[in-house]
Each structure stands twice: as C-alpha cells, then as structure tokens.
Coordinates of C-alpha atoms and ligand atoms in Angstrom, one line a residue:
X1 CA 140.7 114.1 105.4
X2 CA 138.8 113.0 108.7
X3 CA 136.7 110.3 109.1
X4 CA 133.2 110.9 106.4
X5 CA 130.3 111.2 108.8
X6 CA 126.7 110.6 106.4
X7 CA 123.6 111.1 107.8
X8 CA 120.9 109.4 106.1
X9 CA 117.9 110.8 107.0
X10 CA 115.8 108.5 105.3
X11 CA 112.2 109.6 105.3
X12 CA 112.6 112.3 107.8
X13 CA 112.0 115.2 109.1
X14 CA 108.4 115.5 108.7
X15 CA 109.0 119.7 108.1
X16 CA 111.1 122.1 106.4
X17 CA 111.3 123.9 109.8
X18 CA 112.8 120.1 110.9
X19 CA 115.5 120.3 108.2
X20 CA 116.6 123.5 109.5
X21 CA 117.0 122.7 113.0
X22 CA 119.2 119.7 111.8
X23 CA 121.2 122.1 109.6
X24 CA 121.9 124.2 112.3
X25 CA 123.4 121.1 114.6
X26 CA 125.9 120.3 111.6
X27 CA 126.8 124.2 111.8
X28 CA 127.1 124.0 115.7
X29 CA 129.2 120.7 115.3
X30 CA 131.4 122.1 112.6
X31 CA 132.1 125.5 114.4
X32 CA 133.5 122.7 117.5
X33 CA 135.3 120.7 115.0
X34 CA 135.5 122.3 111.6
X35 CA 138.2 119.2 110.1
X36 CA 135.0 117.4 110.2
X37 CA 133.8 115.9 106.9
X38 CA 129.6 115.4 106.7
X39 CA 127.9 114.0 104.2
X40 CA 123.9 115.0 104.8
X41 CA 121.8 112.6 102.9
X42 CA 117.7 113.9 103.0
X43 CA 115.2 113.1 101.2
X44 CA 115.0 114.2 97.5
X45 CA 112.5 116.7 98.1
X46 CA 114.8 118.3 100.7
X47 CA 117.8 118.5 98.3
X48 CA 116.7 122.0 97.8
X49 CA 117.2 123.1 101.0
X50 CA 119.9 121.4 101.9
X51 CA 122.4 122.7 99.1
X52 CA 121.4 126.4 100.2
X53 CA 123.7 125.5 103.6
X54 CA 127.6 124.6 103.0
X55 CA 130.9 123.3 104.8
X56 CA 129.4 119.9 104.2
X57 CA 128.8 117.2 101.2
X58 CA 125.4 116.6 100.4
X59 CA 124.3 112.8 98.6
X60 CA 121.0 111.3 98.1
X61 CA 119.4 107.9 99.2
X62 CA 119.1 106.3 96.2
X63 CA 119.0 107.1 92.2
X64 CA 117.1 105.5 89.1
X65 CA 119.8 103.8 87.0
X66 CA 118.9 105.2 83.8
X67 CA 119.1 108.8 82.0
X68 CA 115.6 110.0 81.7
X69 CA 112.1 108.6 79.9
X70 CA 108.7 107.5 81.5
X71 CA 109.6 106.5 84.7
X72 CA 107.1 107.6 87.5
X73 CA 108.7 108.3 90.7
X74 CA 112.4 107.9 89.3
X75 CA 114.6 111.0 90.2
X76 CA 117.9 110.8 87.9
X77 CA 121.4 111.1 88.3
X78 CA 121.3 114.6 86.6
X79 CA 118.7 115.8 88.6
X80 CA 120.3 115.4 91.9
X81 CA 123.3 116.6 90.5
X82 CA 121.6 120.0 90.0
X83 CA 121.4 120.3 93.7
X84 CA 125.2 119.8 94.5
X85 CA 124.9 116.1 95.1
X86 CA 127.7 114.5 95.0
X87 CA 127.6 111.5 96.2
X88 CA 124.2 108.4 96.6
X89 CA 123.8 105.6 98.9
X90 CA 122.9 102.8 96.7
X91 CA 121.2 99.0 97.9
X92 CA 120.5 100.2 101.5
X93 CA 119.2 97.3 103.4
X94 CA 115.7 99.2 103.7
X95 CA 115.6 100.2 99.9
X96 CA 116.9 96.6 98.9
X97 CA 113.8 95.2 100.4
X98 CA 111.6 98.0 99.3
X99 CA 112.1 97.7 95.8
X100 CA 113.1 94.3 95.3
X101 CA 116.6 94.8 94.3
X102 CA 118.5 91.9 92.8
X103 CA 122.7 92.5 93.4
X104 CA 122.6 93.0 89.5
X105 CA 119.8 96.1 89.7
X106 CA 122.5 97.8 92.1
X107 CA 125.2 97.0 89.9
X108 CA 123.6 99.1 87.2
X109 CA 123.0 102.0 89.9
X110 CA 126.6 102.2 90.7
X111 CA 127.2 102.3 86.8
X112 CA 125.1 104.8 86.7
X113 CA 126.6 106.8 89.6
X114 CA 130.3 106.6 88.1
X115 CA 129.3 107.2 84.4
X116 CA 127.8 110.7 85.9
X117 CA 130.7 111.3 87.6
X118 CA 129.4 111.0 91.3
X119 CA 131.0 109.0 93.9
X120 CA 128.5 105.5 95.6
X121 CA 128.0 104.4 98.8
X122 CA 127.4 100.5 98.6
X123 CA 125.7 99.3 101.2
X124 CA 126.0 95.4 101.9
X125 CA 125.0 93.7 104.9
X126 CA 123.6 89.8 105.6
X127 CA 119.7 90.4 105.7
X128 CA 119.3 88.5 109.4
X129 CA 116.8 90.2 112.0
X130 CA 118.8 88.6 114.8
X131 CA 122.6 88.6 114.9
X132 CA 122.5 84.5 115.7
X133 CA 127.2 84.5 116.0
X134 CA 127.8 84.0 112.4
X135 CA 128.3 86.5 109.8
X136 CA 127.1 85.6 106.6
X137 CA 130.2 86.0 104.7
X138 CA 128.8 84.3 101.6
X139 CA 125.9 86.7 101.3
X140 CA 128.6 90.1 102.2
X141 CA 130.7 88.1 99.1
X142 CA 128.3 88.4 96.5
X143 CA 126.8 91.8 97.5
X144 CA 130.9 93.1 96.7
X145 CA 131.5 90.3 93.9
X146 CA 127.7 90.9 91.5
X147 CA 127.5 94.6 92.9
X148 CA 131.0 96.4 91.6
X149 CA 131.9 93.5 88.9
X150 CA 133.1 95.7 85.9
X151 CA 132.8 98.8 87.7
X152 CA 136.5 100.0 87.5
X153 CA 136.2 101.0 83.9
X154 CA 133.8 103.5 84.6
X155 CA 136.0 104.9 87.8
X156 CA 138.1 107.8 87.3
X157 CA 139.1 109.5 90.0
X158 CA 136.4 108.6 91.8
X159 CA 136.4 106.6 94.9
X160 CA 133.7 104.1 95.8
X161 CA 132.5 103.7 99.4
X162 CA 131.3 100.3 100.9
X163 CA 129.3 100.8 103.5
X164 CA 129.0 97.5 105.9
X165 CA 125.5 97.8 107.7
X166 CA 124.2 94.4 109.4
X167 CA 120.6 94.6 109.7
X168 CA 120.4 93.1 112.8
X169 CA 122.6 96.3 114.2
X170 CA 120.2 99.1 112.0
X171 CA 118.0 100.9 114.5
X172 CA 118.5 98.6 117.1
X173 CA 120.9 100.3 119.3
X174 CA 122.8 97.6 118.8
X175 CA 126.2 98.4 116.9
X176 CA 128.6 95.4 116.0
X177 CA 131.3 95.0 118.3
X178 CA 135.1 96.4 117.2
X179 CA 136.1 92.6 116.7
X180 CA 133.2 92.3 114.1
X181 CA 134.0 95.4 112.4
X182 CA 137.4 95.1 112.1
X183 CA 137.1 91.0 111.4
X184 CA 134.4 92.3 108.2
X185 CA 136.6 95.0 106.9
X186 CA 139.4 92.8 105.9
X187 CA 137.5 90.5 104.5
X188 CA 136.1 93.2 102.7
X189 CA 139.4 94.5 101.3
X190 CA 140.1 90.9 100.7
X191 CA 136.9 90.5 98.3
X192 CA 137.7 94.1 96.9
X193 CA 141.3 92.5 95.5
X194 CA 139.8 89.3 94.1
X195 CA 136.3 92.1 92.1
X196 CA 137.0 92.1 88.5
X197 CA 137.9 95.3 86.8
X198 CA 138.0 97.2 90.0
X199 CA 139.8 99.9 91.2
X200 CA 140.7 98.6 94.7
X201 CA 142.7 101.3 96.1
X202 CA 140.0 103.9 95.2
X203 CA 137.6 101.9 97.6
X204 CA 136.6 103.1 101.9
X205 CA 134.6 101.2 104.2
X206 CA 131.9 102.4 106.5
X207 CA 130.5 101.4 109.1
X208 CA 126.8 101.6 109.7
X209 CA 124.3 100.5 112.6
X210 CA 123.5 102.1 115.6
X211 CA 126.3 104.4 115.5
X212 CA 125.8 107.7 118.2
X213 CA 127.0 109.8 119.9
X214 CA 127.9 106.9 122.9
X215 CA 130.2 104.7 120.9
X216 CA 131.7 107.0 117.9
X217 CA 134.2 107.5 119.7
X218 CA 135.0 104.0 120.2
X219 CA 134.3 103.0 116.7
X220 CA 136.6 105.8 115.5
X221 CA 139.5 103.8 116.8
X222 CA 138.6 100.8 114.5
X223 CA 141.4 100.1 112.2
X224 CA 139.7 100.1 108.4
X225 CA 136.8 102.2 109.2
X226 CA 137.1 105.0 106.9
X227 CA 133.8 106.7 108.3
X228 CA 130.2 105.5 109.1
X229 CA 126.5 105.9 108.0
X230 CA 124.5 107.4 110.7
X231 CA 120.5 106.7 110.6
X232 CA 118.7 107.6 113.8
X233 CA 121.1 109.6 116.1
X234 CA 121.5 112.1 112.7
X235 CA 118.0 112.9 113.9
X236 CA 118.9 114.2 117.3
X237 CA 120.2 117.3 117.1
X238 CA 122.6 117.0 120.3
X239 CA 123.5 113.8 119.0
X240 CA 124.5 115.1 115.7
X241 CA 126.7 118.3 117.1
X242 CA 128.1 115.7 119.7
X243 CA 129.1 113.3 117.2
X244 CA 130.5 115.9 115.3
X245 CA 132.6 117.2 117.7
X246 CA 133.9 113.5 118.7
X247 CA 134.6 112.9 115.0
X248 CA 138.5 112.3 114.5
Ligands
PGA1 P1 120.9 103.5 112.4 O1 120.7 103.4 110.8 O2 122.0 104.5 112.6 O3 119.6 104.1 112.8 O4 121.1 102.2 112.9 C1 121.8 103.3 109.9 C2 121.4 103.2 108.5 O5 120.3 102.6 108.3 O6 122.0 103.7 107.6

C-alpha cells in the first residue's frame, strides 16, 4: 500500500458540476499513478455522487455517535455506510470547535466507528492560531489518551488512523517543518504504547496542514508519515492530479 492521500472537502464544492470536475482530477491522477491510494471525503450530501466513481476509498467528515432516533441534522454510521463509506474523520480541529466537542464526545464517535465496522481518522492537533516554538504536547497527549481509551476491544481488523493537524498549519500555507513531523509522530507512537486497551500496531499517522502539491513530495520522505489529510489544494484540480502523481 502507498501512502493514503484524503481529501477533505469540507463544505465544498458549491455544485454537483464541482464534484465532477474534482472526480475527474483523481481519475487523471490515478491513470499517471494508479498505486495511488485516495480517500475522497465530501460532504454528506455528495456521498451519492461520489460512490458512483471508483479506484478510490470514499469516508465522510464526521458521524453522530449513536444508532438512530430524533436527532435533527445527525447522519448515522449506517447511513453513510450505504454509500460505500468506509472510513470518517472524527474531531477535526474545525468540527471540534463547531460543535463543542469534549475529547470524551469523540471517544464515543470512534466507538461508534469501530462497532460498525468502519475504520477513523482521529484528528488531534494543539488548538494555537500562531505556531509560538512549542508544541503543546500535553494537549496532543490527551487528545490520543481520553480519545482511543478502551477502544481496542471494539477493533478487529480494523486500523485506526491519527491524523496530526496543527491548527496554526490548517489553511495557512504553512505546513510544519519535517523536524516537527517526525519529532510529533514518535511521540505519538509513544502515547499509542502507553493508551489502554489499544491495538497499537493497528494504528497510521497522518499528516495534515497545508499539504500541496509543492511540498508532498518532501513530506513523503518523512519517516512515520503513513499519508496526509489534504484540505484546500484537494480543491484545485491540477493540484490534486499533481499530488497524485507525486504520491509514493
Ligand atoms: P489544509 O486543511 O490542507 O487546507 O491546510 C487540512 C485539513 O483541515 O484537514
């Protein structure tokens, strides 16, 4: 397996017609580099169109935590499962702050996730604005400790991805240097050993913030980084076949 390249589209494109034009840059990019694994991440109401495409994975942005019931707005774990999901980013920086996630109320997502047999993305990443020279290993600590405590008794087979997205680096244009990314990741896996009940060895690390097509290739060469989560560039339809085609 190659590196996973996700695209989270969050709210975008604004059209159907948009959603195609990015489908056909992930064709273009896979018929240049078809070892390639995508993941395409739209927006629930996309699923649809999405999972009529394939030669990629397809996961959605987020998930309610429970089955079913009177819960306005909630799509459920089934539901995107009905469109070939397969996997769901869960406590991304922007969706933390939307909803007023506590670490626990992502905890029960990626419970949620596993019981239905669908692999999460975790995303973690200090809350700063402004990348000051520290990393807030603390804050990373209890994102991995409070967000996958227990987990491993629902994991089968599955894997569980981390994905490590500073907010200071998120739409920026600002990615965290190699030194960062690599320093991070082992302290990751290091957090990963000491999570109770978990299934170390079944866990990949991403990288996400400000990764394009300049620097992929660069970032690719990062020891640890299992893939990355791709916000703006996946927009950019040269960007995406390009990134595609640099994906190793
Ligand atoms: P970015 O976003 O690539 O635009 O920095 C990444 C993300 O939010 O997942």
């Amino acid at each position: 397996m190659s590196k996973l390249l996700a695209f989270n589209w969050k709210m975008n494109p604004a059209t159907k017609e948009g959603v195609s034009i990015l489908l056909d840059s992930i064709k273009t990019g896979l018929s240049r580099n078809s070892e390639a694994d995508i993941l395409v991440c739209p927006p629930y109401i996309f699923l649809d169109r999405v999972s009529t495409s394939n030669g990629f994975l397809i996961g959605s942005q987020d998930v309610s935590n429970q089955d079913s019931g009177a819960l306005t707005g909630e799509i459920s774990a089934n539901m995107i499962k009905e469109f070939g999901c397969q996997y769901v980013i869960i406590g991304h920086s922007e969706t933390r702050e939307l909803r007023k996630l506590t670490n626990q109320d992502i905890q029960n997502k990626v419970r949620q996730v596993l019981l239905n047999d669908l692999v999460p993305i975790l995303c973690i990443g200090y809350a700063e604005q402004e990348f000051d020279g520290d990393i807030n290993f603390d804050e990373l600590k209890e994102q991995i400790l409070v967000g996958l405590n227990g987990v491993g008794e629902l994991q089968n087979d599955q894997e569980i991805y981390i994905a490590y997205e500073p907010v200071w680096a998120i739409g920026s244009g600002k990615s965290a240097s190699s030194a960062i990314i690599l320093q991070v990741n082992e302290f990751i896996k290091k957090v990963l050993q000491e999570t109770p009940g978990l299934k170390a060895d079944k866990v990949k690390i991403l990288y996400g913030g400000s990764v394009s097509d300049g620097n992929i290739e660069k970032l690719s060469k990062i020891e640890n980084v299992d893939g990355f989560l791709v916000g703006g560039a996946s927009l950019i339809p040269e960007k995406v076949t390009k990134m595609i085609e640099l994906l190793v």
